[in-house]
């Protein structure tokens, strides 16, 4: 079946797939159904799923609470083109859980959320540039896609020079580099980062750096944006900001927010979100904002998030997996490492340090060898 689907898909999609990360040789993995921690291919091969819907699934596949909520909502309508009670409840849960959420605007994806957050920062400050960190991913719009993959200085095709000139890229976890940029360039409106590090800790960061960054941005009147599209509701019920007790000016959310359905949000200070108020004459409209189907799934999800129980379970499972893999690697004396925090499990194949045991690997003090 997978061979037939591969052949059939090639005339439809570039590379025959609908997402870069789904491109594998000789065939993509075609899934027919999924439940809990498992998914089954079209050839009925049972797979353990560590991908978790690109990080959007905290409760596994098809949890009964989400299935019931979506099933009940579907016959009532999927797109009212009007306000509804579900969006109010969903927004209330976000505000209750996320410390920075004085106001919220729902959108449809993480990319839309970071696009809006950066625009709000520019509107508020009257400045043009923003600062991001190498290896941190904030979606696919022109400004933020720069500096995502190594070599970080490689130009991205299709991005105008005028856009490149407004994007400042700093090395990750280098507070001195950030301070130097903010002191020397008065046109920087905001700093954006993944608060658990690039790609959910592939390039890890820590609470000390986040505290320093919060202080420096406040000192220079620069907006601080936490991109919690992945870490939001996963690291803790209050995201990374709740875990580290550091409140940014703006937060971008998606993935777990909508219970595995499409959905995103920008949350933050009232004065910043009110810049898109009708009273401020700043339009911001999207067709599927807070659609009732995503809202129903999001409410069911965030009710579970509130308990904190899912986080204890996934963090415990990830820790057990990391430790088990490290033991196997060291038993075989491999030049590998496994690391991560919270529910993250990161592999490094070939760390390049002679005699270094996987159990002693420190991702904060490791540098790649070229």
GROMACS .gro file of C-alpha atoms in nm:
model
  370
    1UNK     CA    1   0.000   0.000   0.000
    2UNK     CA    2   0.275   0.245   0.090
    3UNK     CA    3   0.439   0.193  -0.249
    4UNK     CA    4   0.114   0.270  -0.426
    5UNK     CA    5   0.050   0.579  -0.214
    6UNK     CA    6   0.405   0.698  -0.277
    7UNK     CA    7   0.361   0.666  -0.652
    8UNK     CA    8   0.018   0.829  -0.643
    9UNK     CA    9   0.132   1.124  -0.430
   10UNK     CA   10   0.428   1.230  -0.644
   11UNK     CA   11   0.223   1.417  -0.908
   12UNK     CA   12   0.037   1.605  -0.631
   13UNK     CA   13   0.298   1.724  -0.381
   14UNK     CA   14   0.663   1.838  -0.392
   15UNK     CA   15   0.866   1.526  -0.298
   16UNK     CA   16   0.533   1.347  -0.265
   17UNK     CA   17   0.479   1.470   0.095
   18UNK     CA   18   0.294   1.750   0.273
   19UNK     CA   19   0.559   1.827   0.539
   20UNK     CA   20   0.941   1.828   0.524
   21UNK     CA   21   0.976   1.606   0.830
   22UNK     CA   22   0.761   1.337   0.669
   23UNK     CA   23   1.003   1.285   0.383
   24UNK     CA   24   1.174   0.949   0.432
   25UNK     CA   25   1.330   0.702   0.192
   26UNK     CA   26   1.240   0.478   0.028
   27UNK     CA   27   0.883   0.554   0.142
   28UNK     CA   28   0.712   0.793   0.383
   29UNK     CA   29   0.532   0.639   0.679
   30UNK     CA   30   0.164   0.636   0.585
   31UNK     CA   31  -0.061   0.609   0.890
   32UNK     CA   32  -0.411   0.468   0.889
   33UNK     CA   33  -0.515   0.510   1.255
   34UNK     CA   34  -0.377   0.600   1.597
   35UNK     CA   35  -0.470   0.543   1.960
   36UNK     CA   36  -0.285   0.635   2.277
   37UNK     CA   37   0.090   0.593   2.228
   38UNK     CA   38   0.054   0.378   1.916
   39UNK     CA   39  -0.019   0.433   1.550
   40UNK     CA   40  -0.069   0.181   1.272
   41UNK     CA   41   0.055   0.212   0.916
   42UNK     CA   42  -0.156   0.141   0.609
   43UNK     CA   43   0.014  -0.200   0.606
   44UNK     CA   44  -0.105  -0.257   0.967
   45UNK     CA   45   0.244  -0.227   1.117
   46UNK     CA   46   0.216  -0.118   1.481
   47UNK     CA   47   0.444   0.172   1.574
   48UNK     CA   48   0.523   0.341   1.905
   49UNK     CA   49   0.481   0.713   1.847
   50UNK     CA   50   0.745   0.941   1.997
   51UNK     CA   51   0.659   1.224   1.757
   52UNK     CA   52   0.333   1.317   1.936
   53UNK     CA   53   0.179   1.509   1.651
   54UNK     CA   54   0.475   1.749   1.621
   55UNK     CA   55   0.435   1.817   1.993
   56UNK     CA   56   0.062   1.892   1.975
   57UNK     CA   57  -0.050   1.581   2.166
   58UNK     CA   58  -0.006   1.575   2.542
   59UNK     CA   59  -0.257   1.296   2.612
   60UNK     CA   60  -0.166   1.072   2.320
   61UNK     CA   61  -0.382   0.999   2.019
   62UNK     CA   62  -0.762   1.021   2.038
   63UNK     CA   63  -0.800   1.071   2.415
   64UNK     CA   64  -1.165   1.013   2.509
   65UNK     CA   65  -1.212   1.364   2.652
   66UNK     CA   66  -1.110   1.527   2.324
   67UNK     CA   67  -1.299   1.279   2.106
   68UNK     CA   68  -1.618   1.336   2.304
   69UNK     CA   69  -1.587   1.715   2.293
   70UNK     CA   70  -1.528   1.724   1.918
   71UNK     CA   71  -1.799   1.465   1.847
   72UNK     CA   72  -2.056   1.665   2.043
   73UNK     CA   73  -1.960   1.993   1.875
   74UNK     CA   74  -1.945   1.872   1.514
   75UNK     CA   75  -2.323   1.852   1.450
   76UNK     CA   76  -2.370   2.188   1.624
   77UNK     CA   77  -2.146   2.364   1.374
   78UNK     CA   78  -1.779   2.401   1.287
   79UNK     CA   79  -1.767   2.766   1.186
   80UNK     CA   80  -2.031   3.011   1.307
   81UNK     CA   81  -1.867   3.325   1.172
   82UNK     CA   82  -1.980   3.476   1.502
   83UNK     CA   83  -1.887   3.491   1.870
   84UNK     CA   84  -1.978   3.193   2.088
   85UNK     CA   85  -1.961   3.072   2.446
   86UNK     CA   86  -1.684   2.821   2.377
   87UNK     CA   87  -1.432   3.092   2.283
   88UNK     CA   88  -1.504   3.269   2.611
   89UNK     CA   89  -1.444   2.955   2.817
   90UNK     CA   90  -1.131   2.873   2.616
   91UNK     CA   91  -0.991   3.221   2.667
   92UNK     CA   92  -1.068   3.204   3.038
   93UNK     CA   93  -0.867   2.884   3.073
   94UNK     CA   94  -0.570   3.035   2.889
   95UNK     CA   95  -0.579   3.341   3.113
   96UNK     CA   96  -0.604   3.126   3.423
   97UNK     CA   97  -0.304   2.913   3.328
   98UNK     CA   98  -0.060   3.146   3.148
   99UNK     CA   99   0.086   3.416   3.378
  100UNK     CA  100   0.139   3.675   3.102
  101UNK     CA  101  -0.213   3.642   2.958
  102UNK     CA  102  -0.383   3.969   3.052
  103UNK     CA  103  -0.548   3.961   2.710
  104UNK     CA  104  -0.567   3.695   2.435
  105UNK     CA  105  -0.625   3.686   2.059
  106UNK     CA  106  -0.684   3.345   1.906
  107UNK     CA  107  -0.529   3.269   1.567
  108UNK     CA  108  -0.484   2.950   1.367
  109UNK     CA  109  -0.121   2.844   1.404
  110UNK     CA  110   0.209   2.913   1.573
  111UNK     CA  111   0.335   3.095   1.265
  112UNK     CA  112   0.036   3.331   1.274
  113UNK     CA  113   0.096   3.386   1.645
  114UNK     CA  114   0.461   3.487   1.611
  115UNK     CA  115   0.375   3.706   1.311
  116UNK     CA  116   0.120   3.893   1.522
  117UNK     CA  117   0.342   3.915   1.831
  118UNK     CA  118   0.629   4.075   1.641
  119UNK     CA  119   0.391   4.318   1.471
  120UNK     CA  120   0.242   4.418   1.807
  121UNK     CA  121   0.592   4.484   1.941
  122UNK     CA  122   0.668   4.707   1.643
  123UNK     CA  123   0.339   4.891   1.679
  124UNK     CA  124   0.399   4.953   2.049
  125UNK     CA  125   0.762   5.065   2.024
  126UNK     CA  126   0.765   5.232   1.684
  127UNK     CA  127   1.083   5.036   1.608
  128UNK     CA  128   1.153   4.808   1.312
  129UNK     CA  129   1.397   4.530   1.403
  130UNK     CA  130   1.369   4.223   1.622
  131UNK     CA  131   1.628   3.992   1.778
  132UNK     CA  132   1.614   3.615   1.768
  133UNK     CA  133   1.856   3.333   1.851
  134UNK     CA  134   2.029   3.095   1.614
  135UNK     CA  135   1.859   2.756   1.607
  136UNK     CA  136   1.528   2.880   1.747
  137UNK     CA  137   1.223   2.810   1.529
  138UNK     CA  138   0.932   3.053   1.523
  139UNK     CA  139   0.739   2.951   1.214
  140UNK     CA  140   0.765   3.010   0.842
  141UNK     CA  141   0.706   3.379   0.782
  142UNK     CA  142   0.992   3.566   0.620
  143UNK     CA  143   1.161   3.729   0.918
  144UNK     CA  144   1.174   3.439   1.162
  145UNK     CA  145   1.286   3.161   0.926
  146UNK     CA  146   1.634   3.312   0.911
  147UNK     CA  147   1.900   3.143   1.125
  148UNK     CA  148   1.699   2.829   1.202
  149UNK     CA  149   1.925   2.560   1.056
  150UNK     CA  150   2.304   2.543   1.048
  151UNK     CA  151   2.502   2.697   0.895
  152UNK     CA  152   2.296   2.976   1.048
  153UNK     CA  153   2.433   3.251   0.826
  154UNK     CA  154   2.314   3.076   0.507
  155UNK     CA  155   2.063   3.295   0.319
  156UNK     CA  156   1.707   3.165   0.283
  157UNK     CA  157   1.580   3.182  -0.078
  158UNK     CA  158   1.294   3.420  -0.141
  159UNK     CA  159   1.361   3.653   0.154
  160UNK     CA  160   1.414   4.017   0.047
  161UNK     CA  161   1.719   4.205   0.173
  162UNK     CA  162   1.486   4.460   0.329
  163UNK     CA  163   1.346   4.185   0.554
  164UNK     CA  164   1.689   4.041   0.632
  165UNK     CA  165   1.801   4.387   0.745
  166UNK     CA  166   1.535   4.392   1.018
  167UNK     CA  167   1.634   4.055   1.166
  168UNK     CA  168   1.914   4.042   1.424
  169UNK     CA  169   2.045   3.693   1.507
  170UNK     CA  170   2.242   3.624   1.825
  171UNK     CA  171   2.417   3.307   1.944
  172UNK     CA  172   2.193   3.112   2.185
  173UNK     CA  173   2.240   3.168   2.558
  174UNK     CA  174   2.486   3.457   2.503
  175UNK     CA  175   2.356   3.736   2.724
  176UNK     CA  176   2.660   3.955   2.651
  177UNK     CA  177   2.585   3.941   2.277
  178UNK     CA  178   2.224   4.041   2.345
  179UNK     CA  179   2.325   4.331   2.566
  180UNK     CA  180   2.576   4.451   2.305
  181UNK     CA  181   2.308   4.451   2.035
  182UNK     CA  182   2.050   4.631   2.249
  183UNK     CA  183   2.304   4.896   2.353
  184UNK     CA  184   2.428   4.958   1.999
  185UNK     CA  185   2.101   4.939   1.806
  186UNK     CA  186   1.810   5.155   1.927
  187UNK     CA  187   1.582   5.020   1.651
  188UNK     CA  188   1.520   4.676   1.808
  189UNK     CA  189   1.154   4.640   1.904
  190UNK     CA  190   1.157   4.295   2.062
  191UNK     CA  191   1.345   3.979   2.151
  192UNK     CA  192   1.182   3.644   2.077
  193UNK     CA  193   1.295   3.299   2.186
  194UNK     CA  194   1.184   2.948   2.271
  195UNK     CA  195   1.218   2.963   2.652
  196UNK     CA  196   1.324   2.598   2.679
  197UNK     CA  197   1.584   2.644   2.404
  198UNK     CA  198   1.586   2.596   2.029
  199UNK     CA  199   1.364   2.313   1.902
  200UNK     CA  200   1.233   2.237   2.254
  201UNK     CA  201   1.575   2.203   2.411
  202UNK     CA  202   1.783   2.067   2.125
  203UNK     CA  203   1.987   2.379   2.203
  204UNK     CA  204   1.892   2.402   2.571
  205UNK     CA  205   1.863   2.715   2.780
  206UNK     CA  206   1.791   2.764   3.151
  207UNK     CA  207   1.614   2.983   3.400
  208UNK     CA  208   1.919   3.195   3.476
  209UNK     CA  209   1.954   3.307   3.115
  210UNK     CA  210   1.581   3.379   3.097
  211UNK     CA  211   1.600   3.594   3.411
  212UNK     CA  212   1.895   3.787   3.269
  213UNK     CA  213   1.710   3.835   2.941
  214UNK     CA  214   1.399   3.959   3.119
  215UNK     CA  215   1.604   4.218   3.308
  216UNK     CA  216   1.800   4.339   3.005
  217UNK     CA  217   1.492   4.379   2.787
  218UNK     CA  218   1.320   4.576   3.062
  219UNK     CA  219   1.626   4.798   3.105
  220UNK     CA  220   1.627   4.882   2.733
  221UNK     CA  221   1.251   4.914   2.683
  222UNK     CA  222   1.241   4.614   2.450
  223UNK     CA  223   0.943   4.376   2.433
  224UNK     CA  224   1.020   4.017   2.541
  225UNK     CA  225   0.829   3.743   2.357
  226UNK     CA  226   0.823   3.384   2.480
  227UNK     CA  227   0.743   3.152   2.191
  228UNK     CA  228   0.563   2.879   2.385
  229UNK     CA  229   0.410   2.708   2.085
  230UNK     CA  230   0.580   2.386   2.200
  231UNK     CA  231   0.650   2.450   2.569
  232UNK     CA  232   0.312   2.606   2.646
  233UNK     CA  233   0.102   2.371   2.861
  234UNK     CA  234   0.371   2.100   2.818
  235UNK     CA  235   0.649   2.210   3.053
  236UNK     CA  236   0.393   2.285   3.322
  237UNK     CA  237   0.027   2.396   3.327
  238UNK     CA  238   0.162   2.751   3.298
  239UNK     CA  239   0.423   2.671   3.037
  240UNK     CA  240   0.791   2.759   3.073
  241UNK     CA  241   0.702   3.099   3.218
  242UNK     CA  242   0.501   2.932   3.490
  243UNK     CA  243   0.778   2.681   3.562
  244UNK     CA  244   1.056   2.942   3.579
  245UNK     CA  245   0.836   3.217   3.728
  246UNK     CA  246   0.941   3.466   3.459
  247UNK     CA  247   0.670   3.670   3.288
  248UNK     CA  248   0.729   3.795   2.932
  249UNK     CA  249   0.542   4.080   2.770
  250UNK     CA  250   0.392   3.857   2.500
  251UNK     CA  251   0.347   3.482   2.461
  252UNK     CA  252   0.274   3.280   2.149
  253UNK     CA  253   0.079   2.955   2.184
  254UNK     CA  254  -0.041   2.670   1.961
  255UNK     CA  255  -0.021   2.285   1.948
  256UNK     CA  256  -0.151   2.165   2.289
  257UNK     CA  257  -0.362   2.483   2.312
  258UNK     CA  258  -0.617   2.339   2.068
  259UNK     CA  259  -0.610   1.980   2.189
  260UNK     CA  260  -0.450   1.846   1.871
  261UNK     CA  261  -0.663   2.051   1.630
  262UNK     CA  262  -0.543   2.362   1.445
  263UNK     CA  263  -0.528   2.668   1.667
  264UNK     CA  264  -0.297   2.933   1.807
  265UNK     CA  265  -0.299   3.244   2.022
  266UNK     CA  266  -0.110   3.552   2.125
  267UNK     CA  267  -0.138   3.636   2.493
  268UNK     CA  268   0.018   3.920   2.684
  269UNK     CA  269  -0.010   4.262   2.836
  270UNK     CA  270  -0.340   4.443   2.799
  271UNK     CA  271  -0.177   4.754   2.653
  272UNK     CA  272  -0.011   4.546   2.379
  273UNK     CA  273  -0.311   4.332   2.279
  274UNK     CA  274  -0.540   4.635   2.282
  275UNK     CA  275  -0.338   4.774   1.990
  276UNK     CA  276  -0.555   4.553   1.767
  277UNK     CA  277  -0.875   4.680   1.926
  278UNK     CA  278  -1.133   4.821   1.686
  279UNK     CA  279  -1.112   5.140   1.892
  280UNK     CA  280  -0.747   5.164   1.790
  281UNK     CA  281  -0.853   5.123   1.424
  282UNK     CA  282  -0.611   4.835   1.373
  283UNK     CA  283  -0.772   4.547   1.187
  284UNK     CA  284  -0.672   4.188   1.259
  285UNK     CA  285  -0.910   3.934   1.111
  286UNK     CA  286  -0.862   3.566   1.028
  287UNK     CA  287  -1.128   3.331   0.896
  288UNK     CA  288  -1.099   3.047   1.144
  289UNK     CA  289  -1.004   3.235   1.464
  290UNK     CA  290  -1.139   3.048   1.769
  291UNK     CA  291  -1.361   2.825   1.554
  292UNK     CA  292  -1.593   2.623   1.779
  293UNK     CA  293  -1.442   2.285   1.688
  294UNK     CA  294  -1.090   2.385   1.792
  295UNK     CA  295  -1.233   2.567   2.094
  296UNK     CA  296  -1.419   2.254   2.209
  297UNK     CA  297  -1.104   2.044   2.180
  298UNK     CA  298  -0.896   2.316   2.347
  299UNK     CA  299  -1.132   2.342   2.644
  300UNK     CA  300  -1.125   1.966   2.699
  301UNK     CA  301  -0.745   1.969   2.674
  302UNK     CA  302  -0.686   2.261   2.909
  303UNK     CA  303  -0.918   2.113   3.170
  304UNK     CA  304  -0.677   1.819   3.183
  305UNK     CA  305  -0.376   2.050   3.179
  306UNK     CA  306  -0.507   2.231   3.488
  307UNK     CA  307  -0.467   1.918   3.697
  308UNK     CA  308  -0.094   1.887   3.632
  309UNK     CA  309  -0.132   1.509   3.611
  310UNK     CA  310  -0.037   1.475   3.242
  311UNK     CA  311   0.289   1.662   3.300
  312UNK     CA  312   0.394   1.434   3.584
  313UNK     CA  313   0.330   1.132   3.365
  314UNK     CA  314   0.505   1.249   3.047
  315UNK     CA  315   0.803   1.393   3.234
  316UNK     CA  316   0.845   1.071   3.430
  317UNK     CA  317   0.822   0.860   3.113
  318UNK     CA  318   1.073   1.077   2.927
  319UNK     CA  319   1.320   1.065   3.216
  320UNK     CA  320   1.295   0.686   3.230
  321UNK     CA  321   1.349   0.662   2.854
  322UNK     CA  322   1.650   0.896   2.859
  323UNK     CA  323   1.815   0.707   3.143
  324UNK     CA  324   1.754   0.370   2.978
  325UNK     CA  325   1.900   0.486   2.648
  326UNK     CA  326   2.205   0.632   2.822
  327UNK     CA  327   2.270   0.296   2.992
  328UNK     CA  328   2.252   0.113   2.659
  329UNK     CA  329   2.482   0.365   2.490
  330UNK     CA  330   2.744   0.337   2.763
  331UNK     CA  331   2.724  -0.041   2.767
  332UNK     CA  332   2.819  -0.040   2.400
  333UNK     CA  333   3.072   0.245   2.442
  334UNK     CA  334   2.913   0.447   2.163
  335UNK     CA  335   3.002   0.803   2.068
  336UNK     CA  336   2.641   0.906   2.128
  337UNK     CA  337   2.444   1.109   2.379
  338UNK     CA  338   2.082   1.136   2.489
  339UNK     CA  339   1.964   1.440   2.680
  340UNK     CA  340   1.662   1.658   2.740
  341UNK     CA  341   1.440   1.814   3.002
  342UNK     CA  342   1.073   1.779   3.085
  343UNK     CA  343   0.918   1.549   2.821
  344UNK     CA  344   1.195   1.602   2.566
  345UNK     CA  345   1.425   1.324   2.442
  346UNK     CA  346   1.713   1.446   2.223
  347UNK     CA  347   1.967   1.230   2.039
  348UNK     CA  348   2.321   1.331   1.947
  349UNK     CA  349   2.488   1.075   1.724
  350UNK     CA  350   2.865   1.137   1.741
  351UNK     CA  351   2.946   1.393   2.009
  352UNK     CA  352   3.315   1.390   1.911
  353UNK     CA  353   3.464   1.389   2.261
  354UNK     CA  354   3.701   1.097   2.323
  355UNK     CA  355   3.622   0.888   2.629
  356UNK     CA  356   3.307   1.082   2.718
  357UNK     CA  357   3.036   0.859   2.863
  358UNK     CA  358   2.676   0.934   2.770
  359UNK     CA  359   2.598   0.955   3.142
  360UNK     CA  360   2.847   1.246   3.173
  361UNK     CA  361   2.733   1.441   2.867
  362UNK     CA  362   2.642   1.803   2.944
  363UNK     CA  363   2.457   1.973   2.658
  364UNK     CA  364   2.516   2.316   2.814
  365UNK     CA  365   2.893   2.281   2.783
  366UNK     CA  366   2.923   2.087   2.459
  367UNK     CA  367   3.030   2.246   2.134
  368UNK     CA  368   3.016   2.071   1.797
  369UNK     CA  369   3.345   1.970   1.642
  370UNK     CA  370   3.390   2.061   1.277
   0.00000   0.00000   0.00000
